[in-house]
Structure formats: structure tokens, C-alpha cells
XYZ file of C-alpha atoms in Angstrom:
759
model
C -46.264 80.014 11.076
C -48.112 77.267 9.232
C -48.696 77.646 5.487
C -51.158 76.082 3.117
C -51.124 76.116 -0.709
C -54.424 77.347 -2.314
C -55.398 78.694 -5.693
C -55.907 82.517 -5.748
C -59.431 83.852 -6.199
C -60.518 87.119 -7.828
C -63.677 87.404 -5.701
C -63.955 89.743 -2.656
C -63.636 88.179 0.816
C -66.868 88.180 2.937
C -67.012 87.821 6.727
C -70.164 85.767 6.495
C -68.313 82.999 4.781
C -65.735 82.494 7.647
C -67.653 79.975 9.639
C -68.526 77.896 6.569
C -64.845 77.925 5.402
C -63.838 76.840 8.845
C -66.220 73.827 8.706
C -65.122 72.735 5.222
C -61.392 73.291 5.717
C -60.406 69.608 6.080
C -62.110 68.609 2.911
C -60.843 71.551 0.928
C -57.239 71.103 2.179
C -57.286 67.527 1.113
C -58.537 68.363 -2.365
C -56.125 71.184 -2.704
C -53.166 69.014 -1.610
C -53.907 66.404 -4.316
C -53.984 69.116 -6.994
C -50.724 70.815 -5.813
C -52.027 74.398 -5.992
C -49.054 76.661 -6.108
C -50.043 79.790 -4.024
C -48.668 79.909 -0.546
C -50.172 82.045 2.305
C -50.643 81.995 6.030
C -53.570 79.861 7.047
C -55.022 82.571 9.314
C -55.066 85.183 6.376
C -56.456 82.996 3.641
C -60.070 83.597 2.320
C -61.330 80.624 0.228
C -63.616 81.268 -2.671
C -65.930 78.149 -2.826
C -66.807 78.786 -6.465
C -63.139 78.896 -7.379
C -62.454 75.619 -5.493
C -65.344 73.948 -7.185
C -64.295 75.043 -10.657
C -60.554 73.796 -10.086
C -61.373 70.436 -8.496
C -63.452 69.149 -11.335
C -62.271 65.599 -10.726
C -63.292 65.405 -7.144
C -65.202 62.353 -6.181
C -68.961 62.332 -5.380
C -68.082 61.286 -1.838
C -66.109 64.490 -1.350
C -68.969 66.576 -2.698
C -71.455 64.885 -0.460
C -69.200 65.458 2.467
C -69.064 69.190 1.811
C -72.945 69.276 1.668
C -73.654 67.269 4.852
C -74.877 69.048 7.918
C -72.404 69.796 10.593
C -73.936 67.255 12.907
C -73.466 64.377 10.393
C -69.812 65.179 9.572
C -67.312 62.655 11.021
C -64.660 64.012 13.328
C -61.095 63.945 11.944
C -58.887 61.143 13.130
C -56.757 61.885 16.155
C -53.148 62.382 15.490
C -50.835 59.403 16.381
C -49.014 59.367 19.629
C -45.696 58.802 17.949
C -45.457 60.677 14.660
C -44.532 58.535 11.612
C -40.914 58.602 10.538
C -41.541 56.936 7.131
C -39.881 58.693 4.241
C -40.030 58.231 0.542
C -37.325 55.755 -0.653
C -34.816 57.824 -2.614
C -31.989 55.264 -3.000
C -31.272 53.973 -6.566
C -31.308 50.370 -5.347
C -35.070 50.379 -4.899
C -35.404 50.435 -8.679
C -34.207 46.878 -8.581
C -36.417 45.918 -5.588
C -39.978 47.335 -6.097
C -41.924 47.634 -2.903
C -44.946 45.793 -4.349
C -42.775 42.684 -4.748
C -41.848 42.595 -1.022
C -42.673 39.261 0.612
C -43.409 38.841 4.383
C -42.666 35.529 6.005
C -43.431 35.722 9.751
C -41.689 38.601 11.207
C -39.219 38.930 8.349
C -39.682 40.930 5.207
C -37.839 40.097 2.049
C -37.059 42.313 -0.933
C -37.338 40.519 -4.310
C -35.039 41.370 -7.242
C -37.186 42.085 -10.255
C -34.590 40.628 -12.614
C -33.587 37.318 -11.101
C -36.397 37.027 -8.456
C -33.919 36.428 -5.747
C -35.154 37.141 -2.121
C -32.989 39.181 0.201
C -33.954 39.812 3.820
C -34.514 43.418 4.814
C -32.451 44.274 7.919
C -34.063 45.779 10.941
C -31.117 48.301 10.915
C -32.304 49.461 7.510
C -28.942 48.456 6.057
C -28.870 48.045 2.218
C -25.302 47.002 1.587
C -26.327 43.452 0.703
C -28.929 44.755 -1.633
C -26.423 46.995 -3.310
C -23.948 44.131 -3.600
C -26.427 41.847 -5.232
C -27.573 44.532 -7.666
C -24.001 44.881 -8.892
C -23.566 41.139 -9.307
C -26.921 40.186 -10.726
C -26.279 38.602 -14.095
C -29.881 38.890 -15.287
C -29.827 42.632 -14.512
C -26.632 43.022 -16.509
C -28.170 41.146 -19.420
C -31.336 43.302 -19.328
C -29.223 46.514 -19.136
C -26.929 45.266 -21.814
C -29.790 44.677 -24.219
C -31.056 48.134 -23.627
C -27.604 49.692 -24.011
C -26.347 47.622 -26.943
C -29.335 47.861 -29.240
C -27.877 47.381 -32.669
C -24.379 47.099 -31.256
C -22.691 49.346 -28.669
C -20.126 51.821 -29.978
C -16.847 51.227 -28.161
C -13.671 53.183 -28.502
C -10.774 50.902 -29.303
C -7.162 51.833 -29.914
C -5.132 50.922 -32.913
C -1.482 50.050 -32.271
C 0.754 52.875 -33.340
C 3.579 51.978 -35.776
C 5.116 55.452 -35.726
C 5.981 55.570 -32.102
C 3.204 58.141 -31.437
C 2.162 58.225 -27.750
C -1.474 59.076 -28.542
C -3.139 56.041 -30.166
C -5.568 56.282 -33.074
C -9.302 55.915 -32.119
C -11.099 53.088 -33.925
C -14.857 52.679 -33.707
C -16.091 49.191 -33.387
C -19.458 47.598 -32.659
C -19.561 44.538 -30.530
C -21.701 42.641 -27.996
C -20.611 40.610 -25.008
C -20.549 36.980 -26.113
C -20.034 34.706 -23.264
C -19.303 31.495 -25.228
C -16.414 33.242 -26.971
C -15.106 34.392 -23.615
C -15.185 30.905 -22.300
C -13.383 29.545 -25.318
C -10.651 32.272 -24.922
C -10.303 31.339 -21.252
C -9.782 27.728 -22.207
C -7.089 28.655 -24.665
C -5.400 30.873 -22.092
C -5.400 28.103 -19.490
C -3.945 25.581 -21.914
C -1.257 27.809 -23.471
C -0.105 29.416 -20.298
C -0.280 26.177 -18.335
C -2.481 27.790 -15.651
C -4.468 25.691 -13.049
C -8.106 25.438 -13.557
C -8.985 27.343 -10.331
C -7.145 30.375 -11.728
C -10.448 31.606 -13.196
C -11.945 31.671 -9.726
C -9.289 33.971 -8.280
C -10.778 37.237 -6.949
C -8.123 39.362 -8.555
C -8.810 37.810 -11.958
C -12.509 38.235 -11.625
C -12.079 41.842 -10.550
C -9.776 42.464 -13.589
C -12.416 40.965 -15.919
C -15.180 43.080 -14.427
C -13.109 46.220 -14.952
C -12.332 45.172 -18.541
C -15.929 44.090 -19.328
C -18.713 44.962 -16.823
C -20.947 42.207 -18.361
C -18.381 39.462 -17.673
C -19.971 36.317 -16.213
C -17.945 34.354 -13.723
C -16.635 30.979 -14.949
C -15.881 28.118 -12.513
C -12.950 25.676 -12.568
C -15.182 22.808 -13.554
C -16.645 24.731 -16.453
C -13.246 25.842 -17.718
C -11.997 22.246 -17.477
C -14.988 21.074 -19.566
C -14.264 23.908 -22.111
C -10.640 22.796 -22.342
C -11.779 19.249 -23.121
C -14.127 20.600 -25.940
C -11.268 22.593 -27.352
C -9.030 19.503 -27.266
C -11.580 17.369 -29.020
C -12.181 19.957 -31.691
C -8.472 20.442 -32.409
C -7.956 16.629 -32.399
C -10.603 16.262 -35.107
C -8.960 19.073 -37.122
C -5.558 17.367 -36.834
C -7.055 14.060 -37.858
C -8.335 15.636 -41.074
C -4.864 17.023 -41.652
C -3.335 13.547 -41.300
C -5.862 12.161 -43.828
C -4.423 14.496 -46.357
C -0.839 13.632 -45.469
C 0.944 10.814 -47.383
C 3.752 9.876 -44.919
C 4.393 10.650 -41.208
C 7.522 10.255 -39.073
C 7.346 9.978 -35.308
C 9.725 10.665 -32.339
C 9.158 9.276 -28.894
C 10.740 9.421 -25.431
C 9.957 8.515 -21.781
C 9.717 10.894 -18.764
C 9.049 10.307 -15.151
C 7.083 12.845 -13.112
C 8.649 13.437 -9.764
C 5.458 14.718 -8.199
C 3.233 11.822 -9.419
C 5.971 9.214 -9.385
C 4.641 7.677 -12.635
C 6.089 7.536 -16.110
C 4.795 9.190 -19.280
C 5.465 8.546 -22.974
C 5.299 11.389 -25.378
C 4.741 10.814 -29.079
C 5.437 13.572 -31.675
C 4.383 13.480 -35.278
C 6.468 15.093 -38.109
C 5.195 15.669 -41.618
C 5.246 18.042 -44.642
C 1.895 19.617 -45.280
C 0.352 20.625 -48.635
C 2.052 23.979 -48.615
C 5.444 22.131 -48.448
C 6.229 23.280 -44.901
C 7.707 21.134 -42.132
C 5.331 20.537 -39.205
C 5.523 18.827 -35.837
C 2.760 18.280 -33.265
C 2.590 16.367 -29.993
C -0.157 13.765 -30.513
C 0.049 11.808 -27.271
C 1.345 12.266 -23.780
C 0.178 9.109 -22.176
C 0.889 7.181 -18.944
C 3.022 4.041 -19.518
C 2.452 1.599 -16.640
C 5.066 -0.880 -15.626
C 6.641 -3.122 -16.777
C 8.141 -0.809 -19.339
C 9.852 -3.339 -21.631
C 10.401 -2.829 -25.315
C 7.329 -4.842 -26.150
C 5.157 -2.757 -23.810
C 6.472 0.475 -25.345
C 5.843 -0.859 -28.855
C 2.214 -1.866 -27.887
C 1.594 1.587 -26.438
C 2.947 3.393 -29.572
C 0.929 1.142 -31.935
C -2.304 1.761 -29.887
C -1.710 5.582 -30.115
C -1.076 5.487 -33.820
C -4.171 3.335 -34.330
C -6.231 5.806 -32.381
C -5.224 8.504 -34.817
C -5.589 6.218 -37.841
C -2.106 6.777 -39.058
C -0.523 3.382 -38.401
C -0.349 2.758 -42.222
C 1.416 6.093 -42.834
C 4.300 5.900 -40.400
C 7.681 5.148 -42.085
C 10.287 6.050 -39.459
C 10.567 6.072 -35.694
C 13.272 8.192 -33.959
C 14.400 7.069 -30.470
C 17.410 7.457 -28.227
C 19.924 4.689 -27.667
C 18.276 2.961 -24.662
C 18.325 -0.797 -24.937
C 14.556 -0.971 -24.447
C 14.032 1.266 -27.441
C 15.978 -1.071 -29.647
C 13.552 -3.912 -28.785
C 10.688 -1.539 -29.166
C 11.557 -0.477 -32.687
C 12.269 -4.115 -33.693
C 8.792 -5.168 -32.588
C 7.139 -2.198 -34.324
C 9.030 -2.901 -37.507
C 7.749 -6.575 -37.543
C 4.202 -5.387 -36.813
C 4.297 -2.918 -39.666
C 5.883 -5.285 -42.193
C 3.134 -7.794 -41.554
C 0.583 -5.188 -42.850
C 2.594 -3.548 -45.530
C 6.136 -3.116 -46.928
C 8.395 -0.499 -45.557
C 10.613 1.806 -47.651
C 13.988 0.339 -48.596
C 13.158 -2.861 -46.812
C 12.900 -0.995 -43.521
C 16.415 0.365 -43.572
C 15.015 3.880 -42.827
C 12.609 2.776 -40.101
C 14.863 2.930 -37.031
C 16.536 6.380 -36.658
C 18.868 7.034 -33.762
C 18.875 10.367 -32.008
C 21.863 12.239 -33.189
C 21.811 14.657 -30.342
C 21.941 11.780 -27.913
C 24.908 10.231 -29.798
C 26.814 13.526 -29.572
C 25.980 13.761 -25.856
C 27.404 10.324 -25.265
C 30.364 11.170 -27.526
C 31.342 14.249 -25.519
C 30.555 12.645 -22.109
C 33.098 9.866 -22.888
C 35.607 12.543 -23.893
C 35.317 14.854 -20.924
C 35.612 11.934 -18.542
C 39.329 12.413 -18.970
C 39.271 15.728 -17.088
C 36.463 14.634 -14.729
C 38.393 15.671 -11.566
C 38.777 19.237 -12.821
C 35.081 19.400 -13.780
C 34.102 18.035 -10.296
C 36.227 20.718 -8.621
C 34.606 23.562 -10.630
C 31.156 22.215 -10.002
C 31.884 22.121 -6.165
C 33.415 25.600 -6.286
C 30.179 26.999 -7.804
C 28.170 25.266 -5.185
C 30.350 26.576 -2.433
C 29.870 30.132 -3.605
C 26.156 29.588 -3.976
C 25.666 28.202 -0.501
C 26.037 31.517 1.336
C 25.117 35.139 0.738
C 28.285 36.264 2.523
C 30.338 34.175 0.133
C 28.601 35.582 -2.867
C 29.276 39.117 -1.685
C 32.933 38.252 -1.018
C 33.261 36.606 -4.428
C 31.611 39.559 -6.149
C 33.903 42.015 -4.385
C 36.974 40.171 -5.592
C 35.534 40.044 -9.117
C 35.050 43.804 -9.104
C 38.669 44.279 -7.906
C 39.793 42.090 -10.818
C 37.757 44.177 -13.265
C 35.434 41.380 -14.310
C 32.080 42.664 -15.601
C 30.444 39.241 -15.636
C 27.835 39.004 -12.859
C 26.699 35.367 -12.817
C 28.020 31.821 -12.309
C 26.462 28.756 -13.847
C 25.771 25.375 -12.208
C 25.315 22.582 -14.745
C 23.099 19.579 -15.080
C 25.462 16.552 -14.974
C 23.717 14.613 -17.617
C 23.693 17.406 -20.189
C 27.189 18.002 -21.467
C 26.265 21.295 -23.169
C 25.215 22.736 -19.723
C 28.610 21.451 -18.382
C 30.391 23.262 -21.217
C 28.557 26.488 -20.269
C 29.515 26.135 -16.641
C 33.198 25.641 -17.612
C 33.279 28.604 -19.996
C 31.711 30.896 -17.407
C 34.168 29.643 -14.654
C 37.075 30.431 -16.899
C 36.203 34.045 -16.802
C 36.479 33.933 -12.984
C 39.654 32.066 -12.954
C 41.632 34.680 -11.100
C 38.782 35.333 -8.717
C 38.633 31.620 -7.648
C 42.411 31.687 -6.992
C 42.104 34.762 -4.679
C 38.937 33.538 -3.147
C 40.853 30.490 -1.887
C 42.980 32.747 0.299
C 39.951 34.632 1.779
C 37.850 31.553 2.515
C 39.848 29.007 4.416
C 37.153 26.296 4.121
C 37.236 26.546 0.279
C 39.412 23.642 -0.971
C 38.035 22.930 -4.431
C 40.012 25.496 -6.474
C 41.900 23.954 -9.445
C 45.546 24.764 -9.890
C 46.808 27.155 -12.551
C 48.021 24.163 -14.633
C 44.485 22.740 -14.443
C 42.935 26.004 -15.494
C 45.198 26.078 -18.541
C 44.325 22.513 -19.423
C 40.666 23.310 -19.030
C 40.934 26.289 -21.443
C 42.437 23.999 -24.129
C 39.668 21.468 -23.646
C 36.879 24.072 -23.872
C 38.424 25.442 -27.096
C 38.273 21.988 -28.583
C 34.673 21.420 -27.410
C 33.443 24.636 -28.940
C 32.621 22.922 -32.246
C 30.552 20.258 -30.496
C 28.594 22.964 -28.655
C 27.800 24.691 -31.999
C 26.613 21.426 -33.589
C 24.533 20.554 -30.515
C 22.831 23.911 -30.685
C 21.912 23.302 -34.372
C 20.805 19.667 -33.878
C 18.987 20.320 -30.562
C 16.969 23.360 -31.744
C 13.192 22.737 -31.002
C 12.445 24.278 -34.430
C 14.997 22.013 -36.115
C 15.954 22.178 -39.829
C 15.415 19.561 -42.413
C 17.520 16.412 -42.476
C 19.854 17.612 -45.208
C 21.746 19.814 -42.778
C 23.094 17.048 -40.438
C 25.510 15.166 -42.818
C 27.831 18.165 -43.069
C 27.927 18.522 -39.295
C 28.844 14.896 -38.833
C 31.610 15.305 -41.400
C 32.921 18.351 -39.312
C 33.048 16.128 -36.243
C 34.927 13.429 -37.930
C 37.465 15.873 -39.371
C 38.107 17.462 -35.985
C 38.605 14.068 -34.349
C 41.020 13.025 -37.119
C 43.066 16.220 -36.831
C 43.377 16.077 -33.098
C 43.873 12.335 -32.695
C 47.647 12.774 -32.116
C 47.524 16.150 -30.419
C 50.535 17.226 -28.334
C 48.236 17.871 -25.334
C 47.814 14.552 -23.583
C 44.325 15.397 -22.365
C 43.083 16.258 -25.825
C 44.639 13.138 -27.284
C 42.927 10.933 -24.686
C 39.584 12.645 -25.214
C 39.741 12.187 -29.063
C 40.530 8.499 -28.723
C 37.494 7.889 -26.459
C 35.216 10.013 -28.729
C 36.391 8.290 -31.915
C 35.462 4.861 -30.628
C 31.981 6.051 -29.771
C 31.653 7.809 -33.105
C 32.573 4.727 -35.120
C 30.138 2.645 -33.075
C 27.084 4.715 -33.975
C 27.991 6.316 -37.271
C 27.335 3.268 -39.366
C 23.698 3.196 -38.263
C 22.740 6.753 -39.148
C 25.058 7.349 -42.177
C 22.579 6.045 -44.751
C 19.717 8.383 -43.890
C 21.891 11.429 -43.631
C 23.627 10.662 -46.912
C 20.319 10.264 -48.774
C 18.916 13.418 -47.255
C 22.106 15.305 -48.292
C 21.705 14.114 -51.893
C 18.161 15.572 -51.931
C 19.712 19.067 -51.322
C 20.036 20.575 -54.859
C 23.060 22.570 -53.698
C 24.956 19.430 -52.769
C 23.690 16.283 -54.515
C 26.452 13.659 -54.670
C 29.348 16.021 -54.157
C 29.312 15.885 -50.398
C 29.237 12.141 -50.489
C 32.398 11.933 -52.614
C 34.082 14.573 -50.473
C 33.263 13.097 -47.030
C 33.289 9.263 -47.494
C 37.134 9.121 -47.898
C 37.431 10.809 -44.531
C 34.698 8.811 -42.951
C 35.631 5.271 -44.284
C 39.153 5.728 -45.587
C 40.445 5.915 -49.168
C 40.200 2.155 -49.783
C 36.595 1.591 -48.498
C 35.135 4.871 -49.759
C 34.336 3.702 -53.319
C 32.506 0.634 -52.073
C 30.445 2.686 -49.641
C 29.637 5.273 -52.303
C 28.372 2.593 -54.681
C 26.285 1.072 -51.869
C 24.550 4.510 -51.392
C 23.918 4.836 -55.142
C 22.281 1.354 -55.348
C 20.151 2.044 -52.236
C 19.156 5.460 -53.680
C 18.091 3.931 -56.996
C 16.137 1.201 -55.279
C 14.272 3.693 -53.164
C 13.401 5.798 -56.217
C 12.122 2.661 -57.977
C 9.815 1.970 -55.067
C 8.324 5.416 -55.370
C 7.900 4.928 -59.098
C 6.012 1.700 -58.608
C 3.775 3.328 -55.981
C 3.041 6.288 -58.303
C 2.230 3.986 -61.264
C -0.037 1.862 -59.221
C -2.208 4.836 -58.297
C -2.234 4.069 -54.591
C -4.350 6.577 -52.906
C -2.399 6.378 -49.682
C 0.662 7.552 -51.586
C -0.922 10.229 -53.661
C 0.089 13.701 -52.749
C -2.376 16.540 -53.234
C -0.874 19.889 -54.144
C -2.759 23.133 -53.907
C -1.035 24.553 -56.951
C -2.485 24.009 -60.379
C -0.299 22.266 -62.906
C 0.880 24.498 -65.691
C -0.174 23.640 -69.248
C 2.403 21.871 -71.294
C 2.931 22.240 -74.971
C 2.063 19.212 -76.911
C 4.481 17.660 -79.363
C 3.919 18.708 -82.997
C 3.580 15.058 -84.092
C 0.483 14.600 -81.906
C -1.408 17.664 -82.961
C -2.411 16.502 -86.382
C -3.299 13.017 -85.169
C -2.056 11.430 -88.419
C 0.489 8.652 -88.837
C 3.657 8.968 -90.852
C 2.263 6.681 -93.632
C -0.699 8.905 -94.098
C 1.552 11.926 -94.333
C 3.658 10.169 -96.937
C 0.738 9.328 -99.007
C -0.411 12.964 -98.959
C 3.030 14.340 -99.757
C 4.507 13.697 -103.201
C 8.189 12.796 -103.783
C 8.807 15.960 -105.701
C 7.269 18.144 -102.933
C 9.728 20.459 -101.118
C 8.344 19.257 -97.740
C 9.031 15.645 -98.511
C 12.719 15.537 -97.472
C 12.017 17.456 -94.306
C 9.210 15.082 -93.341
C 11.567 12.084 -93.804
C 14.232 13.771 -91.695
C 11.781 14.455 -88.830
C 10.535 10.859 -88.759
C 14.153 9.602 -88.740
C 14.941 11.800 -85.713
C 11.919 10.591 -83.819
C 12.843 6.936 -84.380
C 16.378 7.649 -83.166
C 15.250 9.412 -80.027
C 12.750 6.613 -79.185
C 15.495 4.018 -79.545
C 17.544 5.743 -76.839
C 16.959 4.906 -73.187
C 15.003 7.671 -71.490
C 16.544 9.111 -68.391
C 14.693 8.805 -65.101
C 13.996 11.836 -62.934
C 16.684 10.784 -60.521
C 19.296 10.675 -63.345
C 18.158 13.945 -64.715
C 18.404 15.540 -61.222
C 21.876 14.193 -60.529
C 23.168 15.111 -64.092
C 22.121 18.738 -63.852
C 24.400 21.334 -62.261
C 23.943 22.097 -58.511
C 21.992 25.140 -57.518
C 24.445 27.921 -56.627
C 23.706 30.719 -54.127
C 25.731 33.895 -53.781
C 28.324 34.249 -51.079
C 26.457 37.048 -49.368
C 23.431 34.735 -48.698
C 23.381 32.719 -45.532
C 23.222 29.013 -46.445
C 20.777 28.405 -43.547
C 18.248 30.697 -45.244
C 17.919 28.325 -48.224
C 14.610 26.486 -48.026
C 15.089 23.084 -49.700
C 11.363 22.179 -49.386
C 10.369 25.340 -51.291
C 12.890 24.446 -53.976
C 11.249 21.053 -54.449
C 7.771 22.736 -54.477
C 8.824 24.969 -57.354
C 10.130 21.953 -59.317
C 7.433 19.434 -58.396
C 6.125 19.281 -61.955
C 9.566 18.700 -63.384
C 10.313 15.864 -60.849
C 6.844 14.471 -60.068
C 8.001 11.293 -58.432
C 11.405 12.434 -57.093
C 9.855 15.506 -55.318
C 7.613 13.172 -53.387
C 10.544 11.021 -52.301
C 12.539 14.165 -51.352
C 10.012 15.720 -48.988
C 9.536 12.299 -47.269
C 13.273 11.934 -46.732
C 13.860 15.584 -45.713
C 11.013 15.495 -43.154
C 12.517 12.618 -41.136
C 13.623 13.896 -37.694
C 17.205 13.011 -36.749
C 16.801 13.826 -33.080
C 14.257 13.309 -30.349
C 14.514 16.916 -29.066
C 10.988 17.693 -30.225
C 9.690 15.072 -27.793
C 12.121 15.930 -25.010
C 11.146 19.595 -25.039
C 7.686 18.612 -23.865
C 9.125 17.360 -20.491
C 9.919 20.915 -19.389
C 6.248 21.814 -19.957
C 5.208 18.590 -18.163
C 7.078 19.559 -15.105
C 5.171 22.833 -15.005
C 1.767 21.276 -15.690
C 2.281 18.536 -13.015
C 3.608 20.809 -10.244
C 3.283 20.017 -6.476
C -0.072 21.638 -6.371
C -1.542 19.639 -9.301
C -0.007 16.269 -8.627
C -3.524 14.707 -8.514
C -4.276 15.337 -12.154
C -5.356 12.275 -13.885
C -3.261 11.002 -16.864
C -6.143 11.717 -19.201
C -6.221 15.345 -18.058
C -2.454 15.662 -18.384
C -2.647 14.320 -21.935
C -5.375 16.811 -22.740
C -3.453 19.752 -21.362
C -0.070 18.864 -22.950
C -1.407 18.107 -26.445
C -3.949 20.977 -26.383
C -1.245 23.514 -25.320
C 1.056 22.368 -28.174
C -1.830 22.590 -30.696
C -2.863 26.065 -29.466
C 0.681 27.403 -29.619
C 0.795 26.266 -33.228
C -2.582 27.824 -33.935
C -1.449 31.210 -32.548
C 2.069 30.865 -33.941
C 3.663 30.875 -30.500
C 6.448 28.416 -31.147
C 9.754 28.791 -29.337
C 13.028 29.884 -30.880
C 15.715 27.597 -32.210
C 17.648 27.334 -29.014
C 18.269 24.662 -26.431
C 15.770 24.919 -23.691
C 18.028 25.014 -20.668
C 15.267 25.430 -18.112
C 15.687 22.968 -15.285
C 19.128 22.036 -16.681
C 21.285 24.880 -15.418
C 21.125 27.152 -12.424
C 22.439 30.685 -12.646
C 23.812 32.379 -9.563
C 23.549 36.177 -9.867
C 26.237 37.919 -8.036
C 25.255 40.921 -5.898
C 26.100 44.515 -7.066
C 26.247 46.057 -3.505
C 28.248 44.760 -0.600
């Protein structure tokens, strides 16, 4: 049964009105439909009160009224119903809020929906599919911005979580107000790419974009070209900041080394700056990682270094250059020394300018020594390779190790050019000595196993090399200590070599002779700097010199060498006194601390001479004799030679620390900071000497990062981009305090073979 909604009427129904109601039904129904009258009744049983309809539809148009008053003959017939009924429905999907129907555009036979936020046109499918419309609505940046402005009026309240320090599983809720700031997001992305050594196209990876959208719905996609441009901006900003730091620094030391990229087949030069900042802390930063084209002669290396220093504006502040013992580096430093001396004078006539890498010397020292047992080392290296070559061999080897009760689960394969990795390989192999001997009977093709006598000889050699491994770890730490630590370690080496020179074991005796020859060859070139740095340690002063020199030079030559160090130290101090008195701005050291007020001498307070005091004081006055005595003492003191800061420092007792305090925890730079006003000139000299790097490890550590940046997938990076990434990453790690620990970076130097637990 059909129903029609009408307004109820209180009037009685009359049969005479039936025909009139039938004639006016279409007009009345249309009016009633627009007004949504809420009474529902069967159409055949409804009696319509015309007065009531007229009173309700007060807004009806004049055309409708006229239509109701027209004669029946003049009334137009209602339109015929369509052959195919209309299937058009009201659009109920939420996506149409983004695509208003009044913005639809028709081009030919195609109809396009237009996004009201970004005005993008999307074709409407004949199948009525809306997936592409929904997808665009979720990705539309302008829509997100518009919604974000509405949702984040005055700042959106976000629930953050404070890290618990009590081990509580439920975090503390912290209310913060923040807006999505795309420039900061781009800067953070640039930092992440540089620090983590990620490729530029990492930001375009779908998984990363999806993660960012989950983390922040308003995240805007960043392309690889944009993130590269942002990295360049970050690099330039940090470079300017570092330049300002160098302007406030008095002296800078540099280390340099060369590295060849296997994937690009070109050679790079890394330059690292070392200095003490205004807070008296030791700093180091990679300032250049540049391509060095052939020919790479000493002159070419010197020219490249000078150009880099000039680009930073620090060519007049560099006093020392630390390099390894390659012959090209000797020519390079000689040329640099000549270039610098043409512009200015170097400290101590340039005796401190060329510093040889102590870690490299120790490496050469031990390499010559272990050459005596080279056949044994080769057999162990081949044994490890043999086990590594097959999974079945590893299982067999691990099974034998378990039978022998050995808990160690890895073997080590060394890097032949790094003796400390060789030492680690030998020490690990010694734990599997019995396993190798039994493995020889299981694997018939294994022919590299050393004999029991060779294993015993190897154990003695490793025990002897332990001290060199400890010293190498100290010297080769990427976060190295100040220069005062190295002299004692060199003294330890010399004592060990002297004690074992005539060892009963023939292998040890031969090793010591070879190592002693190498030690005597290089020691004379590095002893002066180490000795001066040792004297600048207030716990040591000259005592380590007088203790060690008889061992290093012999009882006869030691007094002469000690006197040479004294004269060189005094001359160096006089140079600093002259620079301080000349008021040279380049040598001035700005300290953040304020100088404490000093008490003035009593004689200067009154401002009167002794003659005026005498005239005012009568002979018979009680103060007369005391005045004469005071003047006599002043004349006596003025006639004596005033001690210099260096003499005062050496004459005072050494600083003593308790036995329960680790000597490595003593910060010599902080001691000089606390005594800078007592030793105004000497403190400046001390920090310059203590900041000189003795090794090139700081530069060599960059090569491991270089091999990751220039991987097989990024071998087409330009040298300029490589320089930007390498330097920027080092600066960002310093900014976020992400420096590595004081350990040798053995990555790409040794390979560990993990033995299986199940067979």
C-alpha cells in the first residue's frame, strides 16, 4: 500500500471536496514533500483540509498558488514516468567531501572530479570505482595542511612518554604542544643520512615512508635530491661554525694519511685537525677528505695539504704535522716546513714540526720481530682458512672442541698488515691447540697443523708480545690521550727489549735483536717531543727523564742528552715569553674564566716614595726603624734574579695522587686550566705541546667509514660529495656526542669464524 505524509487537520471530512482534492493532489503532494510533514496515512483514506494546507505552506510560490486556481482545462498534464527508472542515489561516501559535485569537469565523454584542496583532477571511472579518489585523499598534502591547521589551533596536545629511571613498565605521561615543522624534519633527515652513512635514496624507500606516516600523519615525502641538497646545507653551516672555532684557537696540529678506494679505484687524502679549545678540552675533527690525483709525490701531497689549510684559513696556525713513515711523507713534510718557514718562524726552529706516527713504528717493530716465527704464523693462518672453507669442517672442528671441553666458539683470521690482529689470531688459536692436533687425524687433507714444539714456542712468543699489544691499544685508541702518556710506554718497550735481549729461548732472542735495531732507528726522531710532553705532566716533570735516559742512551750518554732536553725546553719557553710580550694577537689565548683579583703590594698602595716617607717620619719615631728595615728588604729582593715560570714549575714538588686513583683518570689539561693564572705563559706552552698527536690513528679511522660510504652501490659518488659526507658525519657525531670508544677499530681487519653449536 502506498503512503503519503500530510499534516493532520481538525476539520470534518466532506464528500463534496473529493473531486477537488483529486484534481489538486499533484500540487499539494509536491508542497507537502518539500515541507516534510510528519503524518503518515494510506493515500486512499486521506482527507485533505485545504485551509490547513494553505496555512502550513505559507512560503509556497505564486506559481503554485496560480496552478491550484487554474481551471481543470488549463492545467498541464503530469510528465510521463521514464521507461527506465532512475538509479541515482545520494552520495554517502566520505570521499565526496573532498570532491564536491559542483566542481566536476566534463571533457568530452569523460568526467573529472576535482580535489577542493589541491585542485587536482581525477577521472571518474565508468565502473563507479573510487579507490583512486580515496588514495589521493589520503596522500593530498594540501588537505593534510588544511586539516592540520584546524586540528592544531594553538598547538595540538600530544601525549609523550618520559623515559622511566626506576624500571617501571608504565611510562609517565607528559603533555607537550607541537606542530609539524617540515624544515626541521628535513634537517633531521639530513643529519640521520650523514651520521648513519645511509644512501640518499633511503628516504624514498616505501617502508621508511610508511613508518614516517605512522609516526606523523602530516609527514611530507622528501626525495633523494632534496635530502642531498639538505646535507650540503648542513655541511656548509657546520663548516662555518668550525671556521669560527679555529679563529679563536691559537695553535692547531694536523695528521694526514692516504687511502685508496677499491670501488672507485682512486686515492683520497684525509686531513684531521687537533686542538685544545677554550674550555681546555682536547678536540679532533676531520676537516678534509679530498681526492688526490696522480702523481702522488711528496711535493704533490704537500701542495694538497697547503691548499686545504689555506681554504680553512689556518695555514698560519699549524705547528706540527703527524704522518707515517712512508718515504713520500718525508719529502712532503720537508716541503711544508720550507713553505711555512718562508712565512713565519716555527717553534724550536721546526724541531717539533715533523712527528712520526708511534703506532706505525710499533707495528714495524713487531712485524720485524715476528718474522722469525713466520712459518708458524703462516701455518696457523692457513689452518683457520681451512676450517672456514667448509661448513662440514666447522661442524667437525666444533665437535672436537666440545669433546675437549673448550667453551670458546670462534676462530679469528687476521689482517696480515696489522700485527695486533695477528696477535689476536695467535692467542685464539692457542686455545684450540689440542683441537687442531686432533683435527689433523680426522681430515686427511689438513696438512698445516704446527707441531707440539711449535705450539710451545708460539706460546712463549705471545707471552712476550702481550706488552706490545697493550701499548698498541693505548696508542691506537681513536679517543687518544694527551702526549704526556707516550714517553712512559716507550720506556717500557725499551726495558723489555733490554731484559730479553739475551733470552734463553732462541726465538725470543732473535726477535729482540730485530726489534731493537728498528727501535734505535726511529727513537731518536720522536724522543724530543715525548720528553717535553712528559715534563709538562705535573706528576712527572723531570723525574721520568732522569730515570729513563740512562736506559735509553746508556749511563755515559744520558747526562749529555738530559742537558740537551733542558736547553731545548728553556729555548722553547723563551719563544713563548717573547710572543706573549709582543702582544701578537695570533698567539693570544682567550679564556672563559675571569682572572681573580690579586692583592696589591703594600708599597704601591700609598703611592709615595721612600724619601717622602722618610721626610714625614722623624728619627725618634717608633716606626722609623721598621720603615728602614722594610726598604732594605725590598732592595735586597729586587737585586736577586727573579725566577721564571718554568723554573718555579720545576722547583716545586710534583703533584701526588693517591694509590687508589687510576693514573689514567688524571686530566693534565684541567690541572693547567686551574693553574693558568699562576703560570700564564707556561700554561699556554703546555697545552700546545700536550695537544700534539703522536699517531695518525685519528686519520686512519676515517678509512673504515670511507669504505662504507663508497660501497659498490655508491661508487659513482663524486669526490666533492664524498668529502661532504665524510666531514659532515664526523662533525655531526661530535655535535651529538656519538664518538667511538677508546678501542682499536678492527672492522675490515679481522674475520671471526663462529663455530656451530649444533651438529
